Coordinates of C-alpha atoms in Angstrom, one line a residue:
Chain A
X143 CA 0.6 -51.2 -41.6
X144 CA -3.1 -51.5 -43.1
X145 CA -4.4 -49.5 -40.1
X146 CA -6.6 -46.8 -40.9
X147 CA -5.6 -43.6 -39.5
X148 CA -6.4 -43.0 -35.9
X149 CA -8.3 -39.9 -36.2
X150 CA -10.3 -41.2 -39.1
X151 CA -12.9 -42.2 -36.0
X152 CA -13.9 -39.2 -35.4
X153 CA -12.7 -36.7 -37.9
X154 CA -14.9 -35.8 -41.1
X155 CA -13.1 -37.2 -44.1
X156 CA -12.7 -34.8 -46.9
X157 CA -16.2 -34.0 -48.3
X158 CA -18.4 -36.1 -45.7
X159 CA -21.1 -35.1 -44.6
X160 CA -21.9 -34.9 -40.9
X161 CA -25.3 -35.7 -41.3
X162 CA -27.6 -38.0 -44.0
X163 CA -31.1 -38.0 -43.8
X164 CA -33.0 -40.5 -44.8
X165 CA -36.9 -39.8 -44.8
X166 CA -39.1 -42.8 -44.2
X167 CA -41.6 -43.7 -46.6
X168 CA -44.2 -45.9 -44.9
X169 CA -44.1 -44.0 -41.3
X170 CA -45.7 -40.6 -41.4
X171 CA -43.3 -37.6 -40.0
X172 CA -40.5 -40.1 -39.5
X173 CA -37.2 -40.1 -40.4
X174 CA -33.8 -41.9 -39.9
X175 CA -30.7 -39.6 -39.2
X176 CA -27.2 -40.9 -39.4
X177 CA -24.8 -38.8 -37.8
X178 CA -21.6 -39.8 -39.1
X179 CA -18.2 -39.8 -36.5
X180 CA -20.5 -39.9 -33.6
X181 CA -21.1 -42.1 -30.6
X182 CA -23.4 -42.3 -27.5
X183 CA -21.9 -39.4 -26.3
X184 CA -24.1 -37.5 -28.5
X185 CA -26.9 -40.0 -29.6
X186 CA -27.8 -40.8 -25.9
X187 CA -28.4 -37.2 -24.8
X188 CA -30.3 -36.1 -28.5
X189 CA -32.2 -38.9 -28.0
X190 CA -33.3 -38.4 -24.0
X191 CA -33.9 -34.6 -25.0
X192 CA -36.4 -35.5 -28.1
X193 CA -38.3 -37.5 -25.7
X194 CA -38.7 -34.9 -23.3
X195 CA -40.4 -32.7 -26.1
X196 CA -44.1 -33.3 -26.7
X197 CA -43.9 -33.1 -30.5
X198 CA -41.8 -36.2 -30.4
X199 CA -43.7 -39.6 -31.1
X200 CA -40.6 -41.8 -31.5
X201 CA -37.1 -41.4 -30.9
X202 CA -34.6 -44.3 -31.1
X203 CA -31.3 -44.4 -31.5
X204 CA -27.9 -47.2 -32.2
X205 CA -24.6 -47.4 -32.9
X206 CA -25.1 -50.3 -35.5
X207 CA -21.1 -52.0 -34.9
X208 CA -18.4 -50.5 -32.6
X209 CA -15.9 -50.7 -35.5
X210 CA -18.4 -48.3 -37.6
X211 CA -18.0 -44.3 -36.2
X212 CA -21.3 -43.6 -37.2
X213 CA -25.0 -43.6 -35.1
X214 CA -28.4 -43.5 -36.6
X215 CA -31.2 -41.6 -34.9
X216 CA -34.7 -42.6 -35.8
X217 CA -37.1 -39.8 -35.2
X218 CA -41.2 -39.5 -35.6
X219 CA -43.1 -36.4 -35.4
X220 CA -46.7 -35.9 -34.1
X221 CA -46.5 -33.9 -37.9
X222 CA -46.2 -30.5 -36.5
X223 CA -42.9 -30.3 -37.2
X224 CA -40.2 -32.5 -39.5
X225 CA -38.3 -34.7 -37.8
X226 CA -35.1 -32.5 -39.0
X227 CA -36.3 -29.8 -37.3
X228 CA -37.2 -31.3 -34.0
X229 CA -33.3 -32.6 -33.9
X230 CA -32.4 -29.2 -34.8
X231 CA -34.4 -27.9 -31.8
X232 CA -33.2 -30.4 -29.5
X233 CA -29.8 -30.0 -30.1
X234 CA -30.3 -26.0 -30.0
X235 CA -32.1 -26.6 -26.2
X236 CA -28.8 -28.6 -25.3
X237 CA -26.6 -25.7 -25.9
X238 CA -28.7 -23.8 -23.7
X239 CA -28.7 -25.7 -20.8
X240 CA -25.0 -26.6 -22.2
X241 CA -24.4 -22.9 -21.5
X242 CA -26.0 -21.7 -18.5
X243 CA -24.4 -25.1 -16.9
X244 CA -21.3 -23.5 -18.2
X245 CA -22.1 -19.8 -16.4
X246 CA -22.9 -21.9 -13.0
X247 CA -20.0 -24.0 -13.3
X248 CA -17.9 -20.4 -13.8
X249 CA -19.6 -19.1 -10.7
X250 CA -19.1 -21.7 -8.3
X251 CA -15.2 -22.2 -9.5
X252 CA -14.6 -18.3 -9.0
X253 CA -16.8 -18.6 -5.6
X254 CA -14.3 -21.8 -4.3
X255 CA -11.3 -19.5 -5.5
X256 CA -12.1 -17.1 -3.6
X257 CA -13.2 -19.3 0.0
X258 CA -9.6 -20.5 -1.0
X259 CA -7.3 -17.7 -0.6
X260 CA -9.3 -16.3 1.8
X261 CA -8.9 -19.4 4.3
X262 CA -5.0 -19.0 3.8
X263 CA -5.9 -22.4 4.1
X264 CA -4.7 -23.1 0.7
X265 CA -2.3 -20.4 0.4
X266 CA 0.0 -21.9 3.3
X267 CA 0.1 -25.0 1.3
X268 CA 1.3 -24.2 -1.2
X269 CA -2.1 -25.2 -3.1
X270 CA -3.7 -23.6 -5.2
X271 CA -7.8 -24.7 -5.7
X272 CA -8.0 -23.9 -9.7
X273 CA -5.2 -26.4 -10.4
X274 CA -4.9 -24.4 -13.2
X275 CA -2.4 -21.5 -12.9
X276 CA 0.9 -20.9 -12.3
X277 CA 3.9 -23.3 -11.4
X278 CA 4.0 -27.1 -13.6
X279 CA 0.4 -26.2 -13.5
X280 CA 0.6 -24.2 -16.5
X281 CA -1.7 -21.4 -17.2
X282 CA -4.8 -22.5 -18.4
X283 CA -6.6 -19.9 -15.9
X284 CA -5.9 -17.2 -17.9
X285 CA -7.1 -19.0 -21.1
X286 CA -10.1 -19.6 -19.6
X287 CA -11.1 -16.0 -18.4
X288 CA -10.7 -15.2 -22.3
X289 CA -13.7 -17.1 -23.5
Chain B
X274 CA -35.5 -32.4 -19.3
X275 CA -37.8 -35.1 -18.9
X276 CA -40.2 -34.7 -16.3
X277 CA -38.1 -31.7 -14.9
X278 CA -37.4 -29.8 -18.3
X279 CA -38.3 -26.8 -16.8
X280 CA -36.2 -26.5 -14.2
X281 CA -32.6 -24.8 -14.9
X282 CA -29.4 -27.4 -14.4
X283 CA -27.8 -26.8 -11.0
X284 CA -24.2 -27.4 -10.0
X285 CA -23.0 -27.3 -6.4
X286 CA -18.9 -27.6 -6.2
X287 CA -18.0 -29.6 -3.3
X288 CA -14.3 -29.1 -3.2
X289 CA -11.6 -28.3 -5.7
X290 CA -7.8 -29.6 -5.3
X291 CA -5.4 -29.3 -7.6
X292 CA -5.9 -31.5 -9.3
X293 CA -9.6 -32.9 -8.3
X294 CA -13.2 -31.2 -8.0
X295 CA -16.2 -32.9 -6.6
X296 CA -19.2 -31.5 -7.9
X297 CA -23.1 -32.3 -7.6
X298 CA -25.1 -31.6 -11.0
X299 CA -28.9 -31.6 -10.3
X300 CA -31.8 -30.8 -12.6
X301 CA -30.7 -32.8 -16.0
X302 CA -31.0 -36.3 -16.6
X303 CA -29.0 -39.0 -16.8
X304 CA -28.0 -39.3 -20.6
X305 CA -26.7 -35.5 -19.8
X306 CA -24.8 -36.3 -17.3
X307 CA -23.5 -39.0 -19.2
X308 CA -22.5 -37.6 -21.8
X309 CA -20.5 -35.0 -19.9
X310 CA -18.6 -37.7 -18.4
X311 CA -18.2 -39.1 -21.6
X312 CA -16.8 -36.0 -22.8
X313 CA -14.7 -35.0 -20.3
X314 CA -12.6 -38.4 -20.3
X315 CA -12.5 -39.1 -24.2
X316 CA -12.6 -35.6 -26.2
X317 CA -10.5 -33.2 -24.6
X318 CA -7.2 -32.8 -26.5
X319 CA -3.9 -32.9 -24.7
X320 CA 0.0 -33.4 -25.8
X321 CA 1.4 -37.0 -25.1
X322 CA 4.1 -38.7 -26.5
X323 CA 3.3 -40.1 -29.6
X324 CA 6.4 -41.3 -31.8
X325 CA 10.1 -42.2 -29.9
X326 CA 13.3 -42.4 -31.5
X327 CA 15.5 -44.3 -29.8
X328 CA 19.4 -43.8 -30.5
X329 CA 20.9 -45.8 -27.3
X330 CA 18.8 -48.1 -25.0
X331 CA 21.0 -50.2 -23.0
X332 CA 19.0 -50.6 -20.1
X333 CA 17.3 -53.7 -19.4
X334 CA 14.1 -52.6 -20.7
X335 CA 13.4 -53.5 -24.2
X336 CA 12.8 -50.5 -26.9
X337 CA 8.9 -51.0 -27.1
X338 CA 8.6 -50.9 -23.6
X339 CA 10.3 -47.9 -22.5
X340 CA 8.3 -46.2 -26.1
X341 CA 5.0 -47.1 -24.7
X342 CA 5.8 -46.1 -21.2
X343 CA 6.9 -42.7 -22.3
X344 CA 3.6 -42.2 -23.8
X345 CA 1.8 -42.2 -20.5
X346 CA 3.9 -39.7 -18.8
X347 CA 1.5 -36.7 -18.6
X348 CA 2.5 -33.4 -20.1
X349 CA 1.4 -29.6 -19.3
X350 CA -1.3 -29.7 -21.9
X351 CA -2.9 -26.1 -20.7
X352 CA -5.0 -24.2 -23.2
X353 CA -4.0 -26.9 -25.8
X354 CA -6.8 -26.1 -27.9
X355 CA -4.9 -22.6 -29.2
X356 CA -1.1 -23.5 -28.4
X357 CA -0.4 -26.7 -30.7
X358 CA -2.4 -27.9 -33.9
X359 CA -3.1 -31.3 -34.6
X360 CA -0.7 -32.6 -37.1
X361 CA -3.5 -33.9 -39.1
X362 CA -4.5 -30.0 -39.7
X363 CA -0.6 -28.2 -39.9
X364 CA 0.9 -27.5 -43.6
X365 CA 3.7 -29.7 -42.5
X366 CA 5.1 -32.7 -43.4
X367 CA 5.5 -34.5 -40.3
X368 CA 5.9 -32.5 -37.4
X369 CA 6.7 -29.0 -36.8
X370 CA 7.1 -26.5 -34.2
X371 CA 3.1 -25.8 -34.4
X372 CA 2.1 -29.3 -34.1
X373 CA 4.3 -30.8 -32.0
X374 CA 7.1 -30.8 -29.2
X375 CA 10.4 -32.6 -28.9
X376 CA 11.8 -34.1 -25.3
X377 CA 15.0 -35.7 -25.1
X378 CA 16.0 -37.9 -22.6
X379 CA 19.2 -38.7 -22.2
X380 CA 20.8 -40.5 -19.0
X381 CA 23.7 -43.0 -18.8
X382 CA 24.5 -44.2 -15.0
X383 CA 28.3 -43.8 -14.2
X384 CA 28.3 -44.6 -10.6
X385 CA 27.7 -48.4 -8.5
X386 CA 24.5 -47.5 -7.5
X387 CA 20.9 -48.1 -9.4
X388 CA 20.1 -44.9 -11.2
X389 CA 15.8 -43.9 -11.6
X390 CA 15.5 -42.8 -14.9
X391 CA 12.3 -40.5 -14.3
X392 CA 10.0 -38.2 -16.1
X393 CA 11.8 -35.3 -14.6
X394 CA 14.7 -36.3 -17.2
X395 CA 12.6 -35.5 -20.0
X396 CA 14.2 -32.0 -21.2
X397 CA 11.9 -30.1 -23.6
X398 CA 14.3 -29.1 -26.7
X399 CA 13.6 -26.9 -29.5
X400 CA 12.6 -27.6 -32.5
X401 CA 15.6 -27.1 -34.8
X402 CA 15.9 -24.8 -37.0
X403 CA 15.8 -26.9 -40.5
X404 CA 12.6 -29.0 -39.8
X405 CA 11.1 -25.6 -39.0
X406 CA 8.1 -24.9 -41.0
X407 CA 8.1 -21.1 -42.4
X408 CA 4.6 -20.6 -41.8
X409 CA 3.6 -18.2 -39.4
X410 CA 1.5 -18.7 -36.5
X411 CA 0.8 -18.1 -33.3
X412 CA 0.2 -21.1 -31.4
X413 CA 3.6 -20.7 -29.6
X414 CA 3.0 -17.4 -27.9
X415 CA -0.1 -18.8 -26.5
X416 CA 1.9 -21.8 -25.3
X417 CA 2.9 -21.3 -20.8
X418 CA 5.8 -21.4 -19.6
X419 CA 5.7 -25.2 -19.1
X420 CA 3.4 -26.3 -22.0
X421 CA 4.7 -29.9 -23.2
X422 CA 6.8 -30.2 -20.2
X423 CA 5.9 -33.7 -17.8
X424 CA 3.9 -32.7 -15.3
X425 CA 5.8 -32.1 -12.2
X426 CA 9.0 -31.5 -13.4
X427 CA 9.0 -27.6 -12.1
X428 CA 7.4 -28.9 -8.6
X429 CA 9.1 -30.6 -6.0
X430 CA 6.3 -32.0 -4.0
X431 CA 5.5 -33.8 -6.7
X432 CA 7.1 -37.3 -7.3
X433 CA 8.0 -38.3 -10.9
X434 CA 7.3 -40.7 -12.7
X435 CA 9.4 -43.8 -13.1
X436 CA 9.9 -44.5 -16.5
X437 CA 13.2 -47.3 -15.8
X438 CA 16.3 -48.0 -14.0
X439 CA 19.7 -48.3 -15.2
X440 CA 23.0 -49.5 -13.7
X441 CA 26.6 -48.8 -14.1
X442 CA 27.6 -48.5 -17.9
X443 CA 23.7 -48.5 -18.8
X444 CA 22.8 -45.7 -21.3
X445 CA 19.5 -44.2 -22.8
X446 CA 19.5 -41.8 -25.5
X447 CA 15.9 -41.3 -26.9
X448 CA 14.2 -38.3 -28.7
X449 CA 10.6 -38.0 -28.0
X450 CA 7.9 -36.5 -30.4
X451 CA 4.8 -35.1 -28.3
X452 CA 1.7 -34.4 -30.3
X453 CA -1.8 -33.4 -29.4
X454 CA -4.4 -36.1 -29.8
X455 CA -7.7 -37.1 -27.7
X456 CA -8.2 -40.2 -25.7
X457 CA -10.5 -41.8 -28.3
X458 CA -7.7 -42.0 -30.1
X459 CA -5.3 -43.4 -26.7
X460 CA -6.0 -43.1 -23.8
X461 CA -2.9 -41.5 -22.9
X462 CA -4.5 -38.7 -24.2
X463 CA -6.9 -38.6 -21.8
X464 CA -6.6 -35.7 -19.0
X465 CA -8.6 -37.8 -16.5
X466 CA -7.3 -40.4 -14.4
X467 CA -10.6 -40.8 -13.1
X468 CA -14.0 -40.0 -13.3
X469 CA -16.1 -40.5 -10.7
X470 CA -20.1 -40.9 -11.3
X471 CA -22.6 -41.8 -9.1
X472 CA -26.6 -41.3 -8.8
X473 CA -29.5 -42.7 -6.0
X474 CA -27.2 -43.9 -3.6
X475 CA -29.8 -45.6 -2.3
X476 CA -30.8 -47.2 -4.9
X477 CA -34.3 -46.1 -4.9
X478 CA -34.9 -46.5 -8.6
X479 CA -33.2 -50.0 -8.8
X480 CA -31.1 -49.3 -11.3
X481 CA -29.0 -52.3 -9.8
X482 CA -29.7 -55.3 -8.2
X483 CA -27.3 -56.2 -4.9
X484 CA -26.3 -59.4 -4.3
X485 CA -26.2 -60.1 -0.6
X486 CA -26.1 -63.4 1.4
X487 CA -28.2 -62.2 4.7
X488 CA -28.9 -58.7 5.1
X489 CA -28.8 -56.2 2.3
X490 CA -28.1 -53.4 4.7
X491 CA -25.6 -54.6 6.7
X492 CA -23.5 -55.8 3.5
X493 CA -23.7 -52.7 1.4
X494 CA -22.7 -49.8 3.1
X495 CA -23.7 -46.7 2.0
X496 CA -21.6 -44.2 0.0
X497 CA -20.7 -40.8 0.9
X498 CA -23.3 -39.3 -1.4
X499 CA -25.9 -41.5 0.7
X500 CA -25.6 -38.7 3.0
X501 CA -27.3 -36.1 0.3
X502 CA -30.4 -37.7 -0.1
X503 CA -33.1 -38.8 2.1
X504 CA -32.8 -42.5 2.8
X505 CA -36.0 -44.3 1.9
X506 CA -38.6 -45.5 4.3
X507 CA -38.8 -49.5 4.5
X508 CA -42.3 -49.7 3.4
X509 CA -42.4 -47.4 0.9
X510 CA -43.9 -48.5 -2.7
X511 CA -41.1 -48.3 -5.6
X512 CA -41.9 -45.5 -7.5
X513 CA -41.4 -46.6 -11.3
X514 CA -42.0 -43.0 -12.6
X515 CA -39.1 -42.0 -10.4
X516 CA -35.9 -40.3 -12.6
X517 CA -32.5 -40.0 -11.4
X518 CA -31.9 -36.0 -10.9
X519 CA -29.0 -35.3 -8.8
X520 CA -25.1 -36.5 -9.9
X521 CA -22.2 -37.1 -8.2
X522 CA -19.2 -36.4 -10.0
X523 CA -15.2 -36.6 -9.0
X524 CA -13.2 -35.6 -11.8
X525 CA -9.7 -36.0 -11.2
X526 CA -7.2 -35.0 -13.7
X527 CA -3.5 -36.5 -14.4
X528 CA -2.1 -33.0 -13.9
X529 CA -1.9 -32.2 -18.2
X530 CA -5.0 -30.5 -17.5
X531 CA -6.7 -28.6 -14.3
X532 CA -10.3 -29.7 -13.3
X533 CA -11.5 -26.4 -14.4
X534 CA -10.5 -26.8 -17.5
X535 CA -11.4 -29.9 -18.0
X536 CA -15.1 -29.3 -16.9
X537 CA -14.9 -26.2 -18.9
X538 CA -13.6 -27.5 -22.1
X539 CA -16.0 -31.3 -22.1
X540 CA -19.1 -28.6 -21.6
X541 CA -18.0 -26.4 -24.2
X542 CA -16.6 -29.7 -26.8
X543 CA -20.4 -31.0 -26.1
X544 CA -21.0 -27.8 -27.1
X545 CA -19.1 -27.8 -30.5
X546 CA -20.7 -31.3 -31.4
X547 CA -24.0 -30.6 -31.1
X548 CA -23.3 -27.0 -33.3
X549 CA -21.8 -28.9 -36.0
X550 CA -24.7 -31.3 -36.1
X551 CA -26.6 -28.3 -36.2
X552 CA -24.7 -26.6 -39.3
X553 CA -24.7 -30.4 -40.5
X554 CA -28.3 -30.3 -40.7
X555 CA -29.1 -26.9 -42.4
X556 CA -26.7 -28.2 -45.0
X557 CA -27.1 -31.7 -45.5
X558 CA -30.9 -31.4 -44.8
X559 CA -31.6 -28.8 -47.6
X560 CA -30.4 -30.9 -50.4
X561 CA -31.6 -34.1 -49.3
X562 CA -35.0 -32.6 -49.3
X563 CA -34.6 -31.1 -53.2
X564 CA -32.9 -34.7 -54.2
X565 CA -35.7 -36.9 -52.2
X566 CA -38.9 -36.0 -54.5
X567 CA -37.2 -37.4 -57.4
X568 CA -36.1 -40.5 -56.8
X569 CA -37.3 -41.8 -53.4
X570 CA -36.7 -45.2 -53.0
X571 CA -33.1 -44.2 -53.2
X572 CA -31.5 -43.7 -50.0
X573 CA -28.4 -41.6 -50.6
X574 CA -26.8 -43.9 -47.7
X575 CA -25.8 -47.0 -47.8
X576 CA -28.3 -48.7 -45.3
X577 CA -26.4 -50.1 -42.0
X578 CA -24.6 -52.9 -43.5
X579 CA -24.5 -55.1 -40.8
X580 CA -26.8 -57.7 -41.9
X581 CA -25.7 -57.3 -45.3
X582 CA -22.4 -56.1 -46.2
X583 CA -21.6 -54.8 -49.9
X584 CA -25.0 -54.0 -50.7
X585 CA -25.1 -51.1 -53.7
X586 CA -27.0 -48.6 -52.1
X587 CA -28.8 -48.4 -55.6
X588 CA -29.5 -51.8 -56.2
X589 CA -30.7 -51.6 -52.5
X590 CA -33.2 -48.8 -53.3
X591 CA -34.6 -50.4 -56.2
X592 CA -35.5 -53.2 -54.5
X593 CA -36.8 -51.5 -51.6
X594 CA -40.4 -52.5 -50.5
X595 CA -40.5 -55.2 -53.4
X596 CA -38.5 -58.5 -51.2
X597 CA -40.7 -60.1 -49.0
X598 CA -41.0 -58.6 -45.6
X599 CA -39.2 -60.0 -43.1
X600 CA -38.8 -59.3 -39.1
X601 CA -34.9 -59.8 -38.8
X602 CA -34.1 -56.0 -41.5
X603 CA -30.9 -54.4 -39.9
X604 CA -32.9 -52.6 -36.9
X605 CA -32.8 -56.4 -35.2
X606 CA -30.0 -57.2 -35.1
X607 CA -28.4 -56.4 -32.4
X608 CA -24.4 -55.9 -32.6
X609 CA -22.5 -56.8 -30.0
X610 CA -22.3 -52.8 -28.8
X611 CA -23.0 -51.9 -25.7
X612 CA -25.5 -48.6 -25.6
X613 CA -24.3 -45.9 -23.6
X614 CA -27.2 -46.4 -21.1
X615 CA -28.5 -49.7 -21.7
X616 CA -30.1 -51.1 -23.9
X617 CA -29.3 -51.2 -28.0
X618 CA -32.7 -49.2 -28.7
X619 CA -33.4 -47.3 -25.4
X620 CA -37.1 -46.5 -26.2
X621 CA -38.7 -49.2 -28.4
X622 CA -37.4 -52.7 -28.8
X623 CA -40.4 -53.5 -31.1
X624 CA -40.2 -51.3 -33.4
X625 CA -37.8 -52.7 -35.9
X626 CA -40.0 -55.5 -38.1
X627 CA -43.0 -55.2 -36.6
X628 CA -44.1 -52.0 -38.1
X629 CA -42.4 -52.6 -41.7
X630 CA -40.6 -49.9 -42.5
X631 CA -40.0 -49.0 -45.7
X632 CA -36.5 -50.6 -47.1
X633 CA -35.8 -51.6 -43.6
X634 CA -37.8 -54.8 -43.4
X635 CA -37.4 -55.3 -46.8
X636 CA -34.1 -57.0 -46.5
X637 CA -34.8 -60.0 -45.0
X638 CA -33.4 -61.9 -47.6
X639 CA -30.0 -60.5 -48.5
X640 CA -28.9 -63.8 -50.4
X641 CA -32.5 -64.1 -52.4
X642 CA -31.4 -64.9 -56.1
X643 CA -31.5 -61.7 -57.7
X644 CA -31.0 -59.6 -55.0
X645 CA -28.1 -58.0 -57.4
X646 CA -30.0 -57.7 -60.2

């Protein structure tokens, strides 16, 4: 009856911000992120991708209580850049290997399609390699080709 | 990526099924990795079963039981991202044709024999008319041909799934609402039924220690993936700088979604999070930095309250730096979470106390007398 709502875990409440900094006072170039309805998912790979970058002194990050949808991500700086920024450039070298992962992944899925039919080894099954057209399947083929 | 950053990700497709693809991802690192697996099992919306009203339930199962078994029977969930809203984001009250999907079941057994009641009873029904919402949209000509319907209801090779079994004079009559929702919500949301994830077969890094009674070797066989990398020589010296770089994935999916699209979609959801952190940045990060100036010992959070709960983030600012400074400030203590890889602070367990940071440290003493003041 008193349970919060279930997407409240992960969905921005009206007005909330996504992200709070908090810039620390006694560590040069340092600062504490809070990145709110967020989990490991994202604070694990921010924080293994600030490490790789040389400008990067310190990067931490925790997921203070399971119950509490929220991480903090402690960052310092050598002082070449802001702490901020660095995040901001970390997450923007993510999408990039996000996407050319994506174009690979595109490739090899169109390459198997296409060793499938050709084999007949699939087609006389019945089977087809996508999983994702046609028959109880649904469609989601298409829908991808649109992006 | 560390140690290998410049190196482009690689991803070799082993085999796709319909309903499985193996895949090896090299050239990224392991909290990558992770997190796509993390992705791909808890973010990816689909439709489930979410609310049952039940009219009739003779059979032997009680009401709750058949409800939550219900909820687990997969459904067509196909390019759910454009062909059903949440319900949390449509104008509508409850539920409407945008946001949600009605199944009926409705069996009664007239005949001697046990009758299956099976997901392949489950009849998609329109929405009618009067709980209709009149705003327009487009979600349902996006929508297959099957969209919200249990898997395998339009396939003969595939067996459905046994939701009960009735006898003679036994009667269900149940109306099922379907919404969209992700796993991290239930996991009957969840397209995966597994996820498969495996790096250094071998164990060359020593991520994990094997028990064994006599010989190692002879009482952990290798896995399949064993077979990808070269085994390592008996006398070789560990090598600690050594990072785990190639991943073996098996994503197999429930049938609401295809592996492609679930691969597709977790890369692309990763995609949308770390955007939105992005845009949460440029506009959370231009006002902090006008507002800090002014009045900096106020943090415009409330600091982690798990060593303190309750604390006014403004009585907590004024006294930052000014309590004594203590080792055991929130960054210490450790909650009972488990880190997605490890440990609770995955770089520097020292660094909480021992280097006094500001505010941090100073909250040793959360019951000091005039704490509130």
């Amino acid at each position: 009856m008193n349970a919060p709502a279930r997407h409240e875990s992960y969905v921005l409440d009206d007005g909330e911000k996504a992200v709070e900094v908090i810039e620390d006072t006694k560590i040069p170039n340092a600062a504490t992120i809070k990145i709110v309805k967020q989990d490991h998912t994202l604070g694990n790979m921010l924080r293994a991708q600030l490490l790789a970058m040389p400008q990067v002194l310190f990067a931490g990050y925790k997921v203070p209580h399971p119950l509490h949808p929220y991480f903090i991500i402690k960052i310092q700086t050598d002082g070449t850049v802001t702490p901020q920024k660095i995040l901001e450039q970390a997450c923007t070298k993510l999408i990039g290997t996000m996407s050319s992962l994506e174009t690979k992944f595109k490739r090899e899925f169109s390459y198997k399609d296409v060793e499938g039919t050709a084999g007949g080894v699939t087609a006389a099954t019945g089977e087809d390699p996508y999983g994702t057209t046609g028959g109880a399947w649904g469609r989601g083929g298409d829908y991808l080709d649109i992006i | 990526m560390q140690g290998h950053d410049d190196g482009e990700p690689t991803v070799r497709i082993r085999e796709v099924k319909k309903d499985r693809v193996n895949f090896v991802l090299g050239n990224v690192d392991l909290a990558f990795a992770n997190s796509l697996r993390r992705v791909m099992m808890a973010d990816i919306p689909t439709v489930a079963i979410d609310m049952v009203e039940i009219e009739t339930n003779t059979s032997v199962l009680p009401d709750e039981f058949i409800a939550h078994r219900l909820g687990m029977v997969p459904l067509v969930s196909a390019n759910c991202d454009e062909a059903i809203r949440y319900t949390r984001d449509c104008v509508c009250l409850a539920g409407c044709s945008f946001c949600s999907m009605i199944l009926e079941l409705k069996v009664s057994c007239h005949d001697d024999n046990t009758m299956d009641v099976t997901s392949d009873h489950l009849e998609v029904v329109p929405f009618p008319p009067d709980e209709e919402s009149a705003d327009p949209g487009e979600e349902l000509s996006k929508r297959g041909e099957w969209f919200g319907h249990p898997v395998g209801k339009h396939d003969r090779n595939v067996p459905p799934v046994l939701i009960t079994k009735i006898r003679k004079g036994q009667e269900l009559k149940i109306r099922c609402i379907a919404k969209k929702g992700i796993a991290k919500e239930h996991a009957k949301f969840s397209p995966c039924s597994a996820v498969s994830f495996e790096y250094d077969p071998h164990n060359k890094l020593r991520h994990t220690t094997y028990w064994y009674e006599t010989d190692i070797k002879g009482e952990w066989p290798l896995s399949e993936n064993a077979k990808e990398e070269e085994a390592p020589r008996d006398d070789e010296p560990f090598n600690f700088n050594a990072k785990p770089n190639k991943f073996y994935f098996e994503v197999e999916t429930d049938g609401s979604l295809g592996p492609q699209e679930v691969v597709m979609k977790g890369l692309a959801e990763l995609q949308t999070k770390l955007a939105n952190l992005i845009l949460g940045l440029k506009i959370g990060g231009a006002d902090q930095i006008d507002i800090m100036p002014d009045d900096v010992p106020v943090p415009h959070v409330p600091p982690p309250d798990n060593a303190w709960s309750g604390g006014d983030p403004n009585t907590w600012g004024m006294h930052a730096g000014s309590a004594s400074g203590g080792s055991s400030s929130g960054w210490s203590q450790t909650s009972p979470t488990r880190g997605g890889a490890g440990s609770q602070w995955s770089n520097d367990a020292s660094w909480g106390g021992a280097t006094g940071t500001a505010g941090w440290a100073s909250a040793s003493s959360p019951q000091t007398n005039g704490w509130k003041q």
